[in-house]
């Protein structure tokens, strides 16, 4: 039985027949990382629904409130109990409310302008508010914050971003990259306030600690989430930041596993889908009795937002190695590879994603590169100018005809008849015509 | 002048053969629509094997005392073969004899070979090298569309489409005259998309080029489906009226967002998005797959995913749009339709279908229960040779296994364990050289027979010259063996074709209405209808099937020891195992080479023209490096026309088509 019906839970269910999925949301499982695309309008909400195999007992709106480990039962909010043989916690993370006064009204409800952005309901509620909103402030300049900011801007809402750190994407990239991003956003019409904390929400707007008051119709909170561990904690499982797991994805109770954003392996709590899916794959094998272990995944964080190009491989700010960097503030690109013993162990690509496909392949496969390769990867490929074909260059591959033989012909017809150039795929017809002319004028 | 068709690839270009004294000369046949008189150098030089000093002109039998092959008479050779086959069958059962055919054999030969296996030998162990060619496309098309005909429309239709997507096809090199249709399409304002790990000659004349990691075409298709669905570009009306299964595919591709596809395939999201927009905006889209997409352990699923794309766009059955497979071998299509495939009887009937067995047994005048059931697929057949429950004898027609089979060193060792290897060929191919009995057979231009080209157009190769004395046609050889085993087989091609027509009547590939005269008059005759799926698909309910598939990746992922992808393919001047083309003086034979990117060359210290060594878990190959910036830096390419490339390739099989994974395995390269 799996508690949760998010990305990690569904992935595991796809690998294991006959499991029960307890989802606390009312919606069937969907692809959470595409919510900003739904908001932006590039994705139809129906197109993000994920496949749940037949045979899966999917229970929606089923909130687990208690794990009775001795009885091996999970208690739901309606007090009903569901037995399990093995339990998998895939409860994900929950957004944290930043310490901003006025977010919560005196009656205990959130101010109507305030939105979280974690669930499909959050997304749909924000989506519904967009048509009547003129201005929005996104609190948090991380990946999610930037995606939401771009989505709102693309929808025509004047959007500003408030980031408490000294630059955008501060947990992923360095200050230089952050500055380029801030400039890109400004160019796209989104103002960015870094090193600024929102302190109060008033009728006038969102008040920052730098004295600004940002008039706004929407406040979207994207800063910070934490592993959802309440259930595990109440059940007495070992919990630090996340539910502590070993390389078999086991918690301190061997009958209970945890995967995805709610889990902590070593010091690591991940907030990305690829490691969560890798954990799901490993756990499926473990539960089938196959040998498998999880040793920490390589992460690739990609910003999904129109006209904002960012990729972060691994943890480039903390990875050990030589830094190979090409920065071009004029064009707004900043690209950096961290290389250790020839292997790319981290990378930041901002503003220019050329060769990202190849760089990611090298990173994922730990390819050992030659000494000049990291540099070459960051340089644009050389473009050759027009060349004069030497006489022995083959111009017609179909018939195997050299430039010299064509030059010796007086006309295209002669070249065709004597060399059979142009009689195959026809791709050389233009070149043959030019060479015949060249020969005639020589 | 004799109207005929080129002896090589599935384009089967029309040509005229003119007698000039004793020589035959190739002339253009401009009225034939597929190539309109164009030919590549292989076609122009195709008469080069006529009178070649390496032509075999007498049967050869391996002498027990010396171990060498010696000349023998036809009766001696055929008596010897038939006698040994009878003995093996008596001692070990009918399946002790295997038959291995080829996708270059005429329909008549393919039919007779299958009949020889099922009727005269009673063996289930028959398959052919086409299994290594189009089988993944075949199994996918059968599943999705209900029928397998390479192109369900004439090739010239691609000139009228809006966007043509070529997935893993290098047709400008492998079937050059076909590239004229791309140019005609572009001249009309159409758009050509090429997807290939190498920027090939075909990619050079495309408008859009995507360069994925080998073995990830499936992920690309899933990513396209994802984006098309997200953008609301799916043709809902068509999907509702003409298909089933979209809901499952839709749910499956929700997990294939562009950034995930980028990470798997190495194709940047921006490129994928542009392609999705291009497809979404086009009125007519044609998607064609070829070996690059198909020769994988997930080849069937890859083709299914691309068919899903075509269906989601509402294309199959629409004029000048749809999905098709670009067949490889000359008669890859007909070869699989008439009974040399392990699971099929003539007319594309399935051998485990009681009605099919009854019909074909009726034509053959035997009891349906006497027909064997399905046998092993090509690679599995070879893998079993000489083992306890595998065949002890193998008859090979139209195939050079030693060069063309994957994991070739292993396959060669299997051949060595046979009690009897019989090879019919024109020249002493690498496989013939291992045989106990070699039977010299006629080549193209010395015999008549039909082929079915990549469009499903049945065409006629006509005899233009007499064979050298001492040489017999494959049909004669098959009839000769059948006679010695107590069965009377026709050897005249037209008579065999008529019988094939009767055997195929009512089957999926029904040739019963086709005659040599009609083929001559009509420039070839399509089986089925010229353009298929206009009103219905070939499933009982008339609807196409969306099939939800998942990307699994190559069977052998790269690792620190073998950190590069190896892919294989063809070059323009050679054809398949090269048994013919390598012997034609006018075709350059420079031997194999290893294509690699300058970044990789720099990493390992390789120089253009200097030898490098490619190593896989199965073997190694030393060949000159060709340093080109047209290949992915994480991939190397080796052409497979020479002994060597296939010592490297992986024998992992597609679970459905049993296609080996020729197109990707893990390798290391050193200078």
PDB file of C-alpha atoms in Angstrom, chain B residues 160-290:
ATOM      1  CA  UNK B 160       2.512  15.969 -52.067  1.00  0.00           C
ATOM      2  CA  UNK B 161       2.667  15.846 -48.287  1.00  0.00           C
ATOM      3  CA  UNK B 162       3.373  18.958 -46.179  1.00  0.00           C
ATOM      4  CA  UNK B 163       5.798  17.570 -43.629  1.00  0.00           C
ATOM      5  CA  UNK B 164       7.756  14.378 -44.205  1.00  0.00           C
ATOM      6  CA  UNK B 165       9.397  12.890 -41.115  1.00  0.00           C
ATOM      7  CA  UNK B 166      12.129  10.322 -41.727  1.00  0.00           C
ATOM      8  CA  UNK B 167      12.984   8.409 -38.581  1.00  0.00           C
ATOM      9  CA  UNK B 168      16.257   6.539 -38.942  1.00  0.00           C
ATOM     10  CA  UNK B 169      16.421   6.558 -42.714  1.00  0.00           C
ATOM     11  CA  UNK B 170      19.425   7.572 -44.764  1.00  0.00           C
ATOM     12  CA  UNK B 171      17.671   7.118 -48.068  1.00  0.00           C
ATOM     13  CA  UNK B 172      19.926   9.540 -49.942  1.00  0.00           C
ATOM     14  CA  UNK B 173      22.661   6.944 -49.500  1.00  0.00           C
ATOM     15  CA  UNK B 174      20.777   3.699 -49.192  1.00  0.00           C
ATOM     16  CA  UNK B 175      18.310   4.309 -52.033  1.00  0.00           C
ATOM     17  CA  UNK B 176      19.557   7.498 -53.683  1.00  0.00           C
ATOM     18  CA  UNK B 177      16.934   7.947 -56.406  1.00  0.00           C
ATOM     19  CA  UNK B 178      14.293   8.125 -53.671  1.00  0.00           C
ATOM     20  CA  UNK B 179      15.871  11.381 -52.499  1.00  0.00           C
ATOM     21  CA  UNK B 180      14.532  13.020 -55.671  1.00  0.00           C
ATOM     22  CA  UNK B 181      11.093  12.828 -54.104  1.00  0.00           C
ATOM     23  CA  UNK B 182      12.366  14.797 -51.104  1.00  0.00           C
ATOM     24  CA  UNK B 183      13.650  17.504 -53.406  1.00  0.00           C
ATOM     25  CA  UNK B 184      10.364  17.571 -55.285  1.00  0.00           C
ATOM     26  CA  UNK B 185       8.531  17.938 -51.969  1.00  0.00           C
ATOM     27  CA  UNK B 186      10.763  20.813 -50.892  1.00  0.00           C
ATOM     28  CA  UNK B 187      10.432  22.489 -54.255  1.00  0.00           C
ATOM     29  CA  UNK B 188       6.673  22.472 -53.607  1.00  0.00           C
ATOM     30  CA  UNK B 189       7.273  24.208 -50.281  1.00  0.00           C
ATOM     31  CA  UNK B 190       7.054  21.085 -48.150  1.00  0.00           C
ATOM     32  CA  UNK B 191       9.235  20.410 -45.160  1.00  0.00           C
ATOM     33  CA  UNK B 192      11.555  17.445 -44.627  1.00  0.00           C
ATOM     34  CA  UNK B 193      12.508  16.315 -41.118  1.00  0.00           C
ATOM     35  CA  UNK B 194      15.320  13.830 -40.583  1.00  0.00           C
ATOM     36  CA  UNK B 195      15.992  12.101 -37.264  1.00  0.00           C
ATOM     37  CA  UNK B 196      19.318  10.290 -37.090  1.00  0.00           C
ATOM     38  CA  UNK B 197      22.331  10.099 -34.757  1.00  0.00           C
ATOM     39  CA  UNK B 198      24.382  11.081 -37.809  1.00  0.00           C
ATOM     40  CA  UNK B 199      23.932  14.144 -39.981  1.00  0.00           C
ATOM     41  CA  UNK B 200      23.736  11.989 -43.078  1.00  0.00           C
ATOM     42  CA  UNK B 201      23.496  12.867 -46.750  1.00  0.00           C
ATOM     43  CA  UNK B 202      19.744  12.686 -46.193  1.00  0.00           C
ATOM     44  CA  UNK B 203      19.904  15.077 -43.247  1.00  0.00           C
ATOM     45  CA  UNK B 204      21.893  17.508 -45.396  1.00  0.00           C
ATOM     46  CA  UNK B 205      18.872  17.947 -47.613  1.00  0.00           C
ATOM     47  CA  UNK B 206      16.368  18.243 -44.791  1.00  0.00           C
ATOM     48  CA  UNK B 207      14.847  21.413 -43.353  1.00  0.00           C
ATOM     49  CA  UNK B 208      14.878  20.097 -39.795  1.00  0.00           C
ATOM     50  CA  UNK B 209      17.396  17.695 -38.353  1.00  0.00           C
ATOM     51  CA  UNK B 210      17.237  16.066 -34.919  1.00  0.00           C
ATOM     52  CA  UNK B 211      20.234  14.098 -33.687  1.00  0.00           C
ATOM     53  CA  UNK B 212      19.183  11.790 -30.855  1.00  0.00           C
ATOM     54  CA  UNK B 213      21.280   9.322 -28.903  1.00  0.00           C
ATOM     55  CA  UNK B 214      21.032   5.943 -30.663  1.00  0.00           C
ATOM     56  CA  UNK B 215      18.122   3.916 -29.335  1.00  0.00           C
ATOM     57  CA  UNK B 216      15.988   6.837 -28.161  1.00  0.00           C
ATOM     58  CA  UNK B 217      13.668   7.444 -31.141  1.00  0.00           C
ATOM     59  CA  UNK B 218      10.906   5.988 -29.008  1.00  0.00           C
ATOM     60  CA  UNK B 219      11.352   8.625 -26.307  1.00  0.00           C
ATOM     61  CA  UNK B 220      11.232  11.325 -28.989  1.00  0.00           C
ATOM     62  CA  UNK B 221       7.906  10.020 -30.259  1.00  0.00           C
ATOM     63  CA  UNK B 222       6.504   9.952 -26.720  1.00  0.00           C
ATOM     64  CA  UNK B 223       7.697  13.518 -26.230  1.00  0.00           C
ATOM     65  CA  UNK B 224       5.982  14.604 -29.441  1.00  0.00           C
ATOM     66  CA  UNK B 225       2.750  12.943 -28.384  1.00  0.00           C
ATOM     67  CA  UNK B 226       3.019  14.703 -25.054  1.00  0.00           C
ATOM     68  CA  UNK B 227       3.430  18.107 -26.675  1.00  0.00           C
ATOM     69  CA  UNK B 228       0.744  17.506 -29.298  1.00  0.00           C
ATOM     70  CA  UNK B 229      -1.703  16.541 -26.578  1.00  0.00           C
ATOM     71  CA  UNK B 230      -0.679  19.423 -24.338  1.00  0.00           C
ATOM     72  CA  UNK B 231      -1.254  21.859 -27.175  1.00  0.00           C
ATOM     73  CA  UNK B 232      -4.633  20.374 -28.052  1.00  0.00           C
ATOM     74  CA  UNK B 233      -3.281  19.404 -31.478  1.00  0.00           C
ATOM     75  CA  UNK B 234      -4.680  15.889 -31.417  1.00  0.00           C
ATOM     76  CA  UNK B 235      -7.285  15.316 -34.127  1.00  0.00           C
ATOM     77  CA  UNK B 236     -10.045  14.315 -31.705  1.00  0.00           C
ATOM     78  CA  UNK B 237     -12.609  13.755 -34.419  1.00  0.00           C
ATOM     79  CA  UNK B 238     -10.395  11.308 -36.294  1.00  0.00           C
ATOM     80  CA  UNK B 239      -9.291   9.653 -33.055  1.00  0.00           C
ATOM     81  CA  UNK B 240     -12.926   9.114 -32.060  1.00  0.00           C
ATOM     82  CA  UNK B 241     -14.094   7.911 -35.455  1.00  0.00           C
ATOM     83  CA  UNK B 242     -11.215   5.782 -36.643  1.00  0.00           C
ATOM     84  CA  UNK B 243      -9.157   4.550 -33.701  1.00  0.00           C
ATOM     85  CA  UNK B 244      -9.235   2.945 -30.285  1.00  0.00           C
ATOM     86  CA  UNK B 245      -6.816   3.208 -27.380  1.00  0.00           C
ATOM     87  CA  UNK B 246      -5.977   6.912 -27.325  1.00  0.00           C
ATOM     88  CA  UNK B 247      -6.871   7.330 -23.650  1.00  0.00           C
ATOM     89  CA  UNK B 248      -4.149   4.875 -22.564  1.00  0.00           C
ATOM     90  CA  UNK B 249      -1.556   6.494 -24.804  1.00  0.00           C
ATOM     91  CA  UNK B 250      -2.541   9.907 -23.569  1.00  0.00           C
ATOM     92  CA  UNK B 251      -2.095   8.879 -19.945  1.00  0.00           C
ATOM     93  CA  UNK B 252       1.227   7.214 -20.722  1.00  0.00           C
ATOM     94  CA  UNK B 253       2.723  10.237 -22.456  1.00  0.00           C
ATOM     95  CA  UNK B 254       1.773  12.587 -19.637  1.00  0.00           C
ATOM     96  CA  UNK B 255       5.021  11.364 -18.113  1.00  0.00           C
ATOM     97  CA  UNK B 256       7.101  12.346 -21.154  1.00  0.00           C
ATOM     98  CA  UNK B 257       7.497  16.078 -20.807  1.00  0.00           C
ATOM     99  CA  UNK B 258      10.130  17.672 -23.061  1.00  0.00           C
ATOM    100  CA  UNK B 259      12.841  18.099 -20.446  1.00  0.00           C
ATOM    101  CA  UNK B 260      12.673  14.413 -19.624  1.00  0.00           C
ATOM    102  CA  UNK B 261      12.864  13.565 -23.315  1.00  0.00           C
ATOM    103  CA  UNK B 262      15.846  15.879 -23.634  1.00  0.00           C
ATOM    104  CA  UNK B 263      17.672  14.091 -20.864  1.00  0.00           C
ATOM    105  CA  UNK B 264      17.011  10.676 -22.378  1.00  0.00           C
ATOM    106  CA  UNK B 265      17.469  11.487 -26.051  1.00  0.00           C
ATOM    107  CA  UNK B 266      19.951  14.335 -26.009  1.00  0.00           C
ATOM    108  CA  UNK B 267      17.582  16.329 -28.246  1.00  0.00           C
ATOM    109  CA  UNK B 268      17.092  19.839 -26.921  1.00  0.00           C
ATOM    110  CA  UNK B 269      13.588  20.741 -25.796  1.00  0.00           C
ATOM    111  CA  UNK B 270      13.505  23.741 -28.100  1.00  0.00           C
ATOM    112  CA  UNK B 271      14.003  21.455 -31.103  1.00  0.00           C
ATOM    113  CA  UNK B 272      11.351  19.046 -29.937  1.00  0.00           C
ATOM    114  CA  UNK B 273       8.898  21.892 -29.371  1.00  0.00           C
ATOM    115  CA  UNK B 274       9.575  23.299 -32.826  1.00  0.00           C
ATOM    116  CA  UNK B 275       8.966  19.901 -34.387  1.00  0.00           C
ATOM    117  CA  UNK B 276       5.737  19.478 -32.431  1.00  0.00           C
ATOM    118  CA  UNK B 277       4.555  22.899 -33.623  1.00  0.00           C
ATOM    119  CA  UNK B 278       5.487  22.044 -37.187  1.00  0.00           C
ATOM    120  CA  UNK B 279       3.483  18.824 -37.026  1.00  0.00           C
ATOM    121  CA  UNK B 280       0.566  20.462 -35.244  1.00  0.00           C
ATOM    122  CA  UNK B 281       0.288  23.147 -37.899  1.00  0.00           C
ATOM    123  CA  UNK B 282       0.647  20.878 -40.924  1.00  0.00           C
ATOM    124  CA  UNK B 283      -2.367  19.651 -42.798  1.00  0.00           C
ATOM    125  CA  UNK B 284      -0.622  16.575 -44.174  1.00  0.00           C
ATOM    126  CA  UNK B 285       2.127  14.748 -42.315  1.00  0.00           C
ATOM    127  CA  UNK B 286       3.874  11.596 -43.491  1.00  0.00           C
ATOM    128  CA  UNK B 287       6.041   9.651 -41.063  1.00  0.00           C
ATOM    129  CA  UNK B 288       8.389   7.006 -42.417  1.00  0.00           C
ATOM    130  CA  UNK B 289      10.558   4.763 -40.277  1.00  0.00           C
ATOM    131  CA  UNK B 290      13.530   2.713 -41.391  1.00  0.00           C
TER     132      UNK B 290
END
